[in-house]
């Protein structure tokens, strides 16, 4: 049983960025107008060194969340408790608002694919992943968020859509969802489904964070490269996500071709403007409705 239940509170952090080493100095010197940072957990799962020192100093000024890439929650290999122990140590050090990893598998039998592989969407896999998420949450003592990955393959054995699979895992494990809007767009293109079917299918109380990122077109596929600004269709999908889920903490992931921080701040302002325009409109509508019914 996890000890911190985020489902009831769904804390709202505002608009954030992924913390990247290229920006450590600027963040400390300028204290940019970013509501929070997401860190990649694996970069700091050590006892000391410069990155951890920067992290400690930046943490003094900003809320943080932790995002991992190595849990391999969908694998049939045993859970790696050495990894989880290090993760727990970092969680105790950073005190993040929450921690997350991907709904995927990254290897089996000692082999690491260094890629986030999708799962077959079967009842057996739902139970398998939900059991493992429950074990992780019990060990860490907190609920975790699971993120939808972008994918380029599918399995003949799948019995349900990806969004049904994600919903069932989240409900059965009582965990939260990190919805990557760009990944929905990428997978919708690659697997030919309507992104809005996915976007609107998840339990609202469990969607705790949004990711936004850029992608690259390659032949008939879209690849989730995180090396470009957010595309217009992904901004449009984000607007639909805000309309459907309301206030959800949102951040931009940029992992390659990293621009100066100022460029990402401008992009984050675009994100903020989309969301805040919608919030203003919906508050105005609510006020008008109240006046009409008074
Ligand atoms: Fe993501």
PDB file of C-alpha atoms and ligand atoms in Angstrom:
ATOM      1  CA  UNK A   1       0.000   0.000   0.000  1.00  0.00           C
ATOM      2  CA  UNK A   2       1.492   3.365  -0.973  1.00  0.00           C
ATOM      3  CA  UNK A   3       1.648   6.017   1.753  1.00  0.00           C
ATOM      4  CA  UNK A   4       1.165   9.192  -0.313  1.00  0.00           C
ATOM      5  CA  UNK A   5      -2.044   9.343  -2.334  1.00  0.00           C
ATOM      6  CA  UNK A   6      -1.766  11.859  -5.149  1.00  0.00           C
ATOM      7  CA  UNK A   7      -5.001  10.767  -6.849  1.00  0.00           C
ATOM      8  CA  UNK A   8      -7.063  12.778  -4.372  1.00  0.00           C
ATOM      9  CA  UNK A   9      -4.928  15.924  -4.562  1.00  0.00           C
ATOM     10  CA  UNK A  10      -3.461  15.936  -8.082  1.00  0.00           C
ATOM     11  CA  UNK A  11      -1.061  18.767  -7.165  1.00  0.00           C
ATOM     12  CA  UNK A  12      -0.661  21.491  -9.785  1.00  0.00           C
ATOM     13  CA  UNK A  13       2.868  22.813 -10.296  1.00  0.00           C
ATOM     14  CA  UNK A  14       2.314  25.032 -13.356  1.00  0.00           C
ATOM     15  CA  UNK A  15       4.806  25.124 -16.258  1.00  0.00           C
ATOM     16  CA  UNK A  16       8.212  23.471 -16.159  1.00  0.00           C
ATOM     17  CA  UNK A  17      11.269  22.432 -18.115  1.00  0.00           C
ATOM     18  CA  UNK A  18      13.561  19.445 -18.108  1.00  0.00           C
ATOM     19  CA  UNK A  19      16.712  20.393 -16.208  1.00  0.00           C
ATOM     20  CA  UNK A  20      19.708  19.928 -18.523  1.00  0.00           C
ATOM     21  CA  UNK A  21      23.403  20.256 -17.624  1.00  0.00           C
ATOM     22  CA  UNK A  22      23.869  22.854 -20.388  1.00  0.00           C
ATOM     23  CA  UNK A  23      21.637  25.205 -18.366  1.00  0.00           C
ATOM     24  CA  UNK A  24      22.894  24.586 -14.799  1.00  0.00           C
ATOM     25  CA  UNK A  25      24.921  27.794 -14.601  1.00  0.00           C
ATOM     26  CA  UNK A  26      22.263  30.004 -16.228  1.00  0.00           C
ATOM     27  CA  UNK A  27      19.542  28.656 -13.964  1.00  0.00           C
ATOM     28  CA  UNK A  28      21.591  29.392 -10.855  1.00  0.00           C
ATOM     29  CA  UNK A  29      22.698  32.823 -12.065  1.00  0.00           C
ATOM     30  CA  UNK A  30      19.410  34.079 -13.564  1.00  0.00           C
ATOM     31  CA  UNK A  31      16.718  32.146 -11.636  1.00  0.00           C
ATOM     32  CA  UNK A  32      14.485  32.061 -14.726  1.00  0.00           C
ATOM     33  CA  UNK A  33      10.728  32.218 -14.558  1.00  0.00           C
ATOM     34  CA  UNK A  34      10.136  28.472 -14.586  1.00  0.00           C
ATOM     35  CA  UNK A  35       7.618  27.060 -12.105  1.00  0.00           C
ATOM     36  CA  UNK A  36       9.422  23.737 -11.679  1.00  0.00           C
ATOM     37  CA  UNK A  37      12.012  21.406 -13.174  1.00  0.00           C
ATOM     38  CA  UNK A  38      11.894  17.750 -14.105  1.00  0.00           C
ATOM     39  CA  UNK A  39      15.153  15.841 -13.638  1.00  0.00           C
ATOM     40  CA  UNK A  40      16.226  12.580 -15.263  1.00  0.00           C
ATOM     41  CA  UNK A  41      16.653  10.375 -12.205  1.00  0.00           C
ATOM     42  CA  UNK A  42      19.485   8.228 -13.592  1.00  0.00           C
ATOM     43  CA  UNK A  43      21.751  11.288 -14.007  1.00  0.00           C
ATOM     44  CA  UNK A  44      21.881  11.820 -10.247  1.00  0.00           C
ATOM     45  CA  UNK A  45      21.806   8.313  -8.755  1.00  0.00           C
ATOM     46  CA  UNK A  46      25.330   8.684  -7.394  1.00  0.00           C
ATOM     47  CA  UNK A  47      26.892   9.620  -4.041  1.00  0.00           C
ATOM     48  CA  UNK A  48      28.536  12.866  -5.127  1.00  0.00           C
ATOM     49  CA  UNK A  49      30.003  14.859  -8.008  1.00  0.00           C
ATOM     50  CA  UNK A  50      29.239  18.083  -9.847  1.00  0.00           C
ATOM     51  CA  UNK A  51      25.775  17.266 -11.296  1.00  0.00           C
ATOM     52  CA  UNK A  52      24.498  16.318  -7.846  1.00  0.00           C
ATOM     53  CA  UNK A  53      25.975  19.508  -6.418  1.00  0.00           C
ATOM     54  CA  UNK A  54      24.214  21.625  -9.065  1.00  0.00           C
ATOM     55  CA  UNK A  55      21.013  19.714  -8.457  1.00  0.00           C
ATOM     56  CA  UNK A  56      21.151  20.377  -4.719  1.00  0.00           C
ATOM     57  CA  UNK A  57      21.671  24.099  -5.268  1.00  0.00           C
ATOM     58  CA  UNK A  58      18.960  24.431  -7.922  1.00  0.00           C
ATOM     59  CA  UNK A  59      16.524  22.410  -5.807  1.00  0.00           C
ATOM     60  CA  UNK A  60      16.760  25.126  -3.132  1.00  0.00           C
ATOM     61  CA  UNK A  61      14.952  27.485  -5.533  1.00  0.00           C
ATOM     62  CA  UNK A  62      12.585  25.290  -7.552  1.00  0.00           C
ATOM     63  CA  UNK A  63      10.080  22.461  -7.014  1.00  0.00           C
ATOM     64  CA  UNK A  64      11.109  19.308  -8.853  1.00  0.00           C
ATOM     65  CA  UNK A  65       9.749  16.041 -10.153  1.00  0.00           C
ATOM     66  CA  UNK A  66      11.836  12.974 -10.996  1.00  0.00           C
ATOM     67  CA  UNK A  67      11.572  11.084 -14.284  1.00  0.00           C
ATOM     68  CA  UNK A  68      13.288   7.741 -14.899  1.00  0.00           C
ATOM     69  CA  UNK A  69      14.080   5.714 -18.004  1.00  0.00           C
ATOM     70  CA  UNK A  70      15.439   2.448 -16.581  1.00  0.00           C
ATOM     71  CA  UNK A  71      12.767   0.837 -14.408  1.00  0.00           C
ATOM     72  CA  UNK A  72      11.666  -1.499 -17.235  1.00  0.00           C
ATOM     73  CA  UNK A  73       8.348  -1.955 -15.481  1.00  0.00           C
ATOM     74  CA  UNK A  74       6.939  -4.103 -18.301  1.00  0.00           C
ATOM     75  CA  UNK A  75       9.813  -6.572 -18.513  1.00  0.00           C
ATOM     76  CA  UNK A  76       9.491 -10.207 -17.443  1.00  0.00           C
ATOM     77  CA  UNK A  77      12.932  -9.924 -15.799  1.00  0.00           C
ATOM     78  CA  UNK A  78      12.801  -9.526 -12.010  1.00  0.00           C
ATOM     79  CA  UNK A  79      12.486  -5.960 -10.703  1.00  0.00           C
ATOM     80  CA  UNK A  80      15.939  -4.475 -10.110  1.00  0.00           C
ATOM     81  CA  UNK A  81      15.961  -3.660  -6.410  1.00  0.00           C
ATOM     82  CA  UNK A  82      19.508  -2.251  -6.582  1.00  0.00           C
ATOM     83  CA  UNK A  83      18.132   0.332  -8.996  1.00  0.00           C
ATOM     84  CA  UNK A  84      15.059   0.932  -6.830  1.00  0.00           C
ATOM     85  CA  UNK A  85      17.228   1.412  -3.747  1.00  0.00           C
ATOM     86  CA  UNK A  86      19.238   4.126  -5.523  1.00  0.00           C
ATOM     87  CA  UNK A  87      16.010   5.675  -6.787  1.00  0.00           C
ATOM     88  CA  UNK A  88      14.606   5.757  -3.259  1.00  0.00           C
ATOM     89  CA  UNK A  89      17.791   7.390  -1.945  1.00  0.00           C
ATOM     90  CA  UNK A  90      17.486  10.106  -4.610  1.00  0.00           C
ATOM     91  CA  UNK A  91      13.783  10.595  -3.832  1.00  0.00           C
ATOM     92  CA  UNK A  92      14.668  11.124  -0.169  1.00  0.00           C
ATOM     93  CA  UNK A  93      17.343  13.631  -1.199  1.00  0.00           C
ATOM     94  CA  UNK A  94      15.333  15.627  -3.789  1.00  0.00           C
ATOM     95  CA  UNK A  95      11.885  15.331  -2.180  1.00  0.00           C
ATOM     96  CA  UNK A  96      10.173  15.610  -5.587  1.00  0.00           C
ATOM     97  CA  UNK A  97       6.469  16.301  -5.975  1.00  0.00           C
ATOM     98  CA  UNK A  98       6.343  12.850  -7.645  1.00  0.00           C
ATOM     99  CA  UNK A  99       8.422  10.344  -9.611  1.00  0.00           C
ATOM    100  CA  UNK A 100       7.668   8.708 -12.929  1.00  0.00           C
ATOM    101  CA  UNK A 101       8.867   6.165 -15.477  1.00  0.00           C
ATOM    102  CA  UNK A 102       7.603   4.724 -18.751  1.00  0.00           C
ATOM    103  CA  UNK A 103       4.967   2.117 -19.529  1.00  0.00           C
ATOM    104  CA  UNK A 104       7.424  -0.036 -21.444  1.00  0.00           C
ATOM    105  CA  UNK A 105      10.156  -2.639 -21.202  1.00  0.00           C
ATOM    106  CA  UNK A 106      13.805  -1.918 -21.917  1.00  0.00           C
ATOM    107  CA  UNK A 107      15.381  -5.377 -21.826  1.00  0.00           C
ATOM    108  CA  UNK A 108      15.306  -8.941 -20.555  1.00  0.00           C
ATOM    109  CA  UNK A 109      17.823 -11.615 -19.433  1.00  0.00           C
ATOM    110  CA  UNK A 110      20.545  -9.044 -18.777  1.00  0.00           C
ATOM    111  CA  UNK A 111      20.186  -7.476 -22.235  1.00  0.00           C
ATOM    112  CA  UNK A 112      19.499  -3.723 -22.311  1.00  0.00           C
ATOM    113  CA  UNK A 113      17.960  -2.453 -25.549  1.00  0.00           C
ATOM    114  CA  UNK A 114      18.493   1.207 -24.558  1.00  0.00           C
ATOM    115  CA  UNK A 115      15.075   1.872 -25.989  1.00  0.00           C
ATOM    116  CA  UNK A 116      11.571   2.218 -24.562  1.00  0.00           C
ATOM    117  CA  UNK A 117       9.775  -0.767 -26.079  1.00  0.00           C
ATOM    118  CA  UNK A 118       5.968  -0.937 -26.134  1.00  0.00           C
ATOM    119  CA  UNK A 119       4.107  -3.859 -24.569  1.00  0.00           C
ATOM    120  CA  UNK A 120       1.526  -6.200 -26.048  1.00  0.00           C
ATOM    121  CA  UNK A 121      -1.831  -4.829 -24.890  1.00  0.00           C
ATOM    122  CA  UNK A 122      -3.225  -7.990 -23.293  1.00  0.00           C
ATOM    123  CA  UNK A 123      -5.016  -8.767 -20.041  1.00  0.00           C
ATOM    124  CA  UNK A 124      -1.998 -10.832 -18.969  1.00  0.00           C
ATOM    125  CA  UNK A 125       0.305  -7.838 -19.496  1.00  0.00           C
ATOM    126  CA  UNK A 126      -2.095  -5.504 -17.602  1.00  0.00           C
ATOM    127  CA  UNK A 127      -1.912  -7.766 -14.556  1.00  0.00           C
ATOM    128  CA  UNK A 128       1.839  -8.262 -14.885  1.00  0.00           C
ATOM    129  CA  UNK A 129       2.595  -4.533 -15.070  1.00  0.00           C
ATOM    130  CA  UNK A 130       0.045  -3.553 -12.410  1.00  0.00           C
ATOM    131  CA  UNK A 131       1.554  -6.085  -9.966  1.00  0.00           C
ATOM    132  CA  UNK A 132       5.019  -4.681 -10.579  1.00  0.00           C
ATOM    133  CA  UNK A 133       3.888  -1.055 -10.218  1.00  0.00           C
ATOM    134  CA  UNK A 134       2.270  -2.013  -6.900  1.00  0.00           C
ATOM    135  CA  UNK A 135       5.545  -3.588  -5.755  1.00  0.00           C
ATOM    136  CA  UNK A 136       7.484  -0.437  -6.690  1.00  0.00           C
ATOM    137  CA  UNK A 137       4.978   1.842  -4.959  1.00  0.00           C
ATOM    138  CA  UNK A 138       5.074  -0.305  -1.813  1.00  0.00           C
ATOM    139  CA  UNK A 139       8.871  -0.271  -1.801  1.00  0.00           C
ATOM    140  CA  UNK A 140       9.203   3.481  -2.441  1.00  0.00           C
ATOM    141  CA  UNK A 141       6.240   4.355  -0.217  1.00  0.00           C
ATOM    142  CA  UNK A 142       4.678   6.716  -2.798  1.00  0.00           C
ATOM    143  CA  UNK A 143       2.466   6.537  -5.851  1.00  0.00           C
ATOM    144  CA  UNK A 144       4.255   6.732  -9.186  1.00  0.00           C
ATOM    145  CA  UNK A 145       3.302   8.142 -12.592  1.00  0.00           C
ATOM    146  CA  UNK A 146       3.459   5.985 -15.728  1.00  0.00           C
ATOM    147  CA  UNK A 147       4.126   7.639 -19.075  1.00  0.00           C
ATOM    148  CA  UNK A 148       2.849   6.523 -22.479  1.00  0.00           C
ATOM    149  CA  UNK A 149       5.748   5.950 -24.892  1.00  0.00           C
ATOM    150  CA  UNK A 150       5.860   6.618 -28.613  1.00  0.00           C
ATOM    151  CA  UNK A 151       6.054   3.431 -30.664  1.00  0.00           C
ATOM    152  CA  UNK A 152       6.932   2.135 -34.089  1.00  0.00           C
ATOM    153  CA  UNK A 153       5.823  -1.492 -33.784  1.00  0.00           C
ATOM    154  CA  UNK A 154       2.701  -3.264 -32.547  1.00  0.00           C
ATOM    155  CA  UNK A 155       1.962  -6.861 -31.529  1.00  0.00           C
ATOM    156  CA  UNK A 156      -0.439  -9.286 -33.204  1.00  0.00           C
ATOM    157  CA  UNK A 157      -1.358 -10.507 -29.694  1.00  0.00           C
ATOM    158  CA  UNK A 158      -2.773  -7.135 -28.539  1.00  0.00           C
ATOM    159  CA  UNK A 159      -6.400  -7.393 -27.430  1.00  0.00           C
ATOM    160  CA  UNK A 160      -7.123  -3.737 -26.662  1.00  0.00           C
ATOM    161  CA  UNK A 161      -6.064  -0.189 -27.547  1.00  0.00           C
ATOM    162  CA  UNK A 162      -3.025   1.397 -25.916  1.00  0.00           C
ATOM    163  CA  UNK A 163      -5.248   3.839 -24.027  1.00  0.00           C
ATOM    164  CA  UNK A 164      -7.431   1.046 -22.594  1.00  0.00           C
ATOM    165  CA  UNK A 165      -4.246  -0.725 -21.532  1.00  0.00           C
ATOM    166  CA  UNK A 166      -2.858   2.385 -19.809  1.00  0.00           C
ATOM    167  CA  UNK A 167      -6.179   3.037 -18.069  1.00  0.00           C
ATOM    168  CA  UNK A 168      -6.470  -0.536 -16.786  1.00  0.00           C
ATOM    169  CA  UNK A 169      -2.885  -0.604 -15.493  1.00  0.00           C
ATOM    170  CA  UNK A 170      -3.313   2.757 -13.733  1.00  0.00           C
ATOM    171  CA  UNK A 171      -6.598   1.741 -12.115  1.00  0.00           C
ATOM    172  CA  UNK A 172      -5.441  -1.713 -11.071  1.00  0.00           C
ATOM    173  CA  UNK A 173      -2.127  -0.477  -9.630  1.00  0.00           C
ATOM    174  CA  UNK A 174      -3.670   2.746  -8.266  1.00  0.00           C
ATOM    175  CA  UNK A 175      -0.955   4.800  -9.919  1.00  0.00           C
ATOM    176  CA  UNK A 176      -0.991   8.131 -11.789  1.00  0.00           C
ATOM    177  CA  UNK A 177      -0.496   8.974 -15.450  1.00  0.00           C
ATOM    178  CA  UNK A 178       2.062  11.188 -17.140  1.00  0.00           C
ATOM    179  CA  UNK A 179       0.502  11.867 -20.500  1.00  0.00           C
ATOM    180  CA  UNK A 180       3.014  12.700 -23.211  1.00  0.00           C
ATOM    181  CA  UNK A 181       1.022  14.689 -25.763  1.00  0.00           C
ATOM    182  CA  UNK A 182       3.761  14.468 -28.389  1.00  0.00           C
ATOM    183  CA  UNK A 183       3.958  10.674 -27.942  1.00  0.00           C
ATOM    184  CA  UNK A 184       0.208  10.419 -28.542  1.00  0.00           C
ATOM    185  CA  UNK A 185       0.616  12.452 -31.738  1.00  0.00           C
ATOM    186  CA  UNK A 186       3.625  10.375 -32.905  1.00  0.00           C
ATOM    187  CA  UNK A 187       1.949   7.024 -32.204  1.00  0.00           C
ATOM    188  CA  UNK A 188      -1.372   8.163 -33.716  1.00  0.00           C
ATOM    189  CA  UNK A 189       0.459   8.923 -36.960  1.00  0.00           C
ATOM    190  CA  UNK A 190       2.569   5.741 -36.911  1.00  0.00           C
ATOM    191  CA  UNK A 191      -0.347   3.430 -36.059  1.00  0.00           C
ATOM    192  CA  UNK A 192      -3.072   5.372 -37.822  1.00  0.00           C
ATOM    193  CA  UNK A 193      -5.499   6.177 -35.005  1.00  0.00           C
ATOM    194  CA  UNK A 194      -7.251   9.394 -33.980  1.00  0.00           C
ATOM    195  CA  UNK A 195      -5.127  11.136 -31.311  1.00  0.00           C
ATOM    196  CA  UNK A 196      -8.276  12.556 -29.694  1.00  0.00           C
ATOM    197  CA  UNK A 197      -9.593   9.029 -29.023  1.00  0.00           C
ATOM    198  CA  UNK A 198      -6.500   8.440 -26.926  1.00  0.00           C
ATOM    199  CA  UNK A 199      -6.341  11.902 -25.410  1.00  0.00           C
ATOM    200  CA  UNK A 200      -9.836  11.832 -23.959  1.00  0.00           C
ATOM    201  CA  UNK A 201      -9.963   8.194 -22.809  1.00  0.00           C
ATOM    202  CA  UNK A 202      -8.113   8.350 -19.510  1.00  0.00           C
ATOM    203  CA  UNK A 203      -9.466   8.830 -15.976  1.00  0.00           C
ATOM    204  CA  UNK A 204      -9.178  12.571 -15.277  1.00  0.00           C
ATOM    205  CA  UNK A 205      -8.264  12.165 -11.621  1.00  0.00           C
ATOM    206  CA  UNK A 206      -5.188  10.118 -12.540  1.00  0.00           C
ATOM    207  CA  UNK A 207      -3.632  12.438 -15.160  1.00  0.00           C
ATOM    208  CA  UNK A 208      -1.057  14.358 -13.126  1.00  0.00           C
ATOM    209  CA  UNK A 209       1.470  15.658 -15.683  1.00  0.00           C
ATOM    210  CA  UNK A 210       1.796  16.455 -19.382  1.00  0.00           C
ATOM    211  CA  UNK A 211       4.971  16.197 -21.476  1.00  0.00           C
ATOM    212  CA  UNK A 212       5.450  18.256 -24.628  1.00  0.00           C
ATOM    213  CA  UNK A 213       8.319  17.768 -27.084  1.00  0.00           C
ATOM    214  CA  UNK A 214       9.386  18.006 -30.696  1.00  0.00           C
ATOM    215  CA  UNK A 215       9.612  15.179 -33.230  1.00  0.00           C
ATOM    216  CA  UNK A 216      11.032  14.419 -36.684  1.00  0.00           C
ATOM    217  CA  UNK A 217       9.382  13.045 -39.837  1.00  0.00           C
ATOM    218  CA  UNK A 218      11.307  10.165 -41.416  1.00  0.00           C
ATOM    219  CA  UNK A 219       9.792   8.532 -44.499  1.00  0.00           C
ATOM    220  CA  UNK A 220       6.327   7.359 -43.415  1.00  0.00           C
ATOM    221  CA  UNK A 221       7.086   7.457 -39.706  1.00  0.00           C
ATOM    222  CA  UNK A 222       7.351  10.184 -37.095  1.00  0.00           C
ATOM    223  CA  UNK A 223      10.259   9.674 -34.704  1.00  0.00           C
ATOM    224  CA  UNK A 224      10.153  10.981 -31.143  1.00  0.00           C
ATOM    225  CA  UNK A 225      13.505  12.782 -31.264  1.00  0.00           C
ATOM    226  CA  UNK A 226      13.077  15.564 -28.669  1.00  0.00           C
ATOM    227  CA  UNK A 227      15.479  17.676 -30.728  1.00  0.00           C
ATOM    228  CA  UNK A 228      13.049  20.206 -32.243  1.00  0.00           C
ATOM    229  CA  UNK A 229      10.594  22.818 -31.024  1.00  0.00           C
ATOM    230  CA  UNK A 230       7.048  21.600 -30.367  1.00  0.00           C
ATOM    231  CA  UNK A 231       5.113  21.290 -33.634  1.00  0.00           C
ATOM    232  CA  UNK A 232       1.833  23.118 -34.307  1.00  0.00           C
ATOM    233  CA  UNK A 233      -0.311  19.933 -34.340  1.00  0.00           C
ATOM    234  CA  UNK A 234       1.096  19.009 -30.912  1.00  0.00           C
ATOM    235  CA  UNK A 235       0.248  22.504 -29.611  1.00  0.00           C
ATOM    236  CA  UNK A 236      -3.293  21.963 -30.925  1.00  0.00           C
ATOM    237  CA  UNK A 237      -3.497  18.607 -29.198  1.00  0.00           C
ATOM    238  CA  UNK A 238      -2.221  20.236 -25.993  1.00  0.00           C
ATOM    239  CA  UNK A 239      -5.030  22.794 -26.159  1.00  0.00           C
ATOM    240  CA  UNK A 240      -7.503  19.903 -26.439  1.00  0.00           C
ATOM    241  CA  UNK A 241      -5.801  18.186 -23.488  1.00  0.00           C
ATOM    242  CA  UNK A 242      -6.148  21.292 -21.304  1.00  0.00           C
ATOM    243  CA  UNK A 243      -9.780  21.625 -22.311  1.00  0.00           C
ATOM    244  CA  UNK A 244     -10.437  18.011 -21.335  1.00  0.00           C
ATOM    245  CA  UNK A 245      -8.312  17.603 -18.188  1.00  0.00           C
ATOM    246  CA  UNK A 246      -8.136  21.182 -16.846  1.00  0.00           C
ATOM    247  CA  UNK A 247      -5.084  22.295 -14.869  1.00  0.00           C
ATOM    248  CA  UNK A 248      -2.363  19.678 -15.300  1.00  0.00           C
ATOM    249  CA  UNK A 249       1.326  20.396 -14.632  1.00  0.00           C
ATOM    250  CA  UNK A 250       3.023  20.720 -18.024  1.00  0.00           C
ATOM    251  CA  UNK A 251       6.652  20.685 -19.106  1.00  0.00           C
ATOM    252  CA  UNK A 252       8.830  20.692 -22.224  1.00  0.00           C
ATOM    253  CA  UNK A 253      11.287  17.852 -22.798  1.00  0.00           C
ATOM    254  CA  UNK A 254      14.308  18.789 -24.890  1.00  0.00           C
ATOM    255  CA  UNK A 255      17.043  16.131 -24.948  1.00  0.00           C
ATOM    256  CA  UNK A 256      19.076  16.817 -28.064  1.00  0.00           C
ATOM    257  CA  UNK A 257      20.099  19.837 -30.123  1.00  0.00           C
ATOM    258  CA  UNK A 258      19.675  21.766 -26.882  1.00  0.00           C
ATOM    259  CA  UNK A 259      19.205  25.510 -27.462  1.00  0.00           C
ATOM    260  CA  UNK A 260      20.069  28.354 -25.078  1.00  0.00           C
ATOM    261  CA  UNK A 261      17.727  28.467 -22.103  1.00  0.00           C
ATOM    262  CA  UNK A 262      16.148  31.709 -23.384  1.00  0.00           C
ATOM    263  CA  UNK A 263      14.788  29.839 -26.409  1.00  0.00           C
ATOM    264  CA  UNK A 264      13.120  27.199 -24.249  1.00  0.00           C
ATOM    265  CA  UNK A 265      11.705  29.920 -22.000  1.00  0.00           C
ATOM    266  CA  UNK A 266      10.065  31.533 -25.033  1.00  0.00           C
ATOM    267  CA  UNK A 267       8.597  28.169 -26.012  1.00  0.00           C
ATOM    268  CA  UNK A 268       7.377  27.666 -22.441  1.00  0.00           C
ATOM    269  CA  UNK A 269       5.625  31.049 -22.619  1.00  0.00           C
ATOM    270  CA  UNK A 270       3.746  29.809 -25.695  1.00  0.00           C
ATOM    271  CA  UNK A 271       2.647  26.753 -23.712  1.00  0.00           C
ATOM    272  CA  UNK A 272       1.619  28.894 -20.746  1.00  0.00           C
ATOM    273  CA  UNK A 273      -0.355  31.252 -23.000  1.00  0.00           C
ATOM    274  CA  UNK A 274      -2.346  28.381 -24.541  1.00  0.00           C
ATOM    275  CA  UNK A 275      -3.262  26.986 -21.142  1.00  0.00           C
ATOM    276  CA  UNK A 276      -3.921  30.288 -19.391  1.00  0.00           C
ATOM    277  CA  UNK A 277      -6.108  31.587 -22.228  1.00  0.00           C
ATOM    278  CA  UNK A 278      -8.224  28.498 -21.841  1.00  0.00           C
ATOM    279  CA  UNK A 279      -8.371  28.834 -18.027  1.00  0.00           C
ATOM    280  CA  UNK A 280      -9.426  32.506 -18.355  1.00  0.00           C
ATOM    281  CA  UNK A 281     -12.146  31.641 -20.879  1.00  0.00           C
ATOM    282  CA  UNK A 282     -13.493  28.793 -18.794  1.00  0.00           C
ATOM    283  CA  UNK A 283     -13.522  30.951 -15.615  1.00  0.00           C
ATOM    284  CA  UNK A 284     -15.367  33.679 -17.541  1.00  0.00           C
ATOM    285  CA  UNK A 285     -17.900  31.124 -18.793  1.00  0.00           C
ATOM    286  CA  UNK A 286     -18.391  29.794 -15.267  1.00  0.00           C
ATOM    287  CA  UNK A 287     -18.987  33.345 -13.942  1.00  0.00           C
ATOM    288  CA  UNK A 288     -21.479  34.054 -16.748  1.00  0.00           C
ATOM    289  CA  UNK A 289     -23.300  30.805 -16.027  1.00  0.00           C
ATOM    290  CA  UNK A 290     -23.487  31.691 -12.310  1.00  0.00           C
ATOM    291  CA  UNK A 291     -24.891  35.154 -13.081  1.00  0.00           C
ATOM    292  CA  UNK A 292     -27.509  33.609 -15.378  1.00  0.00           C
ATOM    293  CA  UNK A 293     -28.631  31.089 -12.759  1.00  0.00           C
ATOM    294  CA  UNK A 294     -28.595  33.607  -9.845  1.00  0.00           C
TER     295      UNK A 294
HETATM  296 FE1  LIG B   1       7.849  12.157 -22.516  1.00  0.00          FE
END
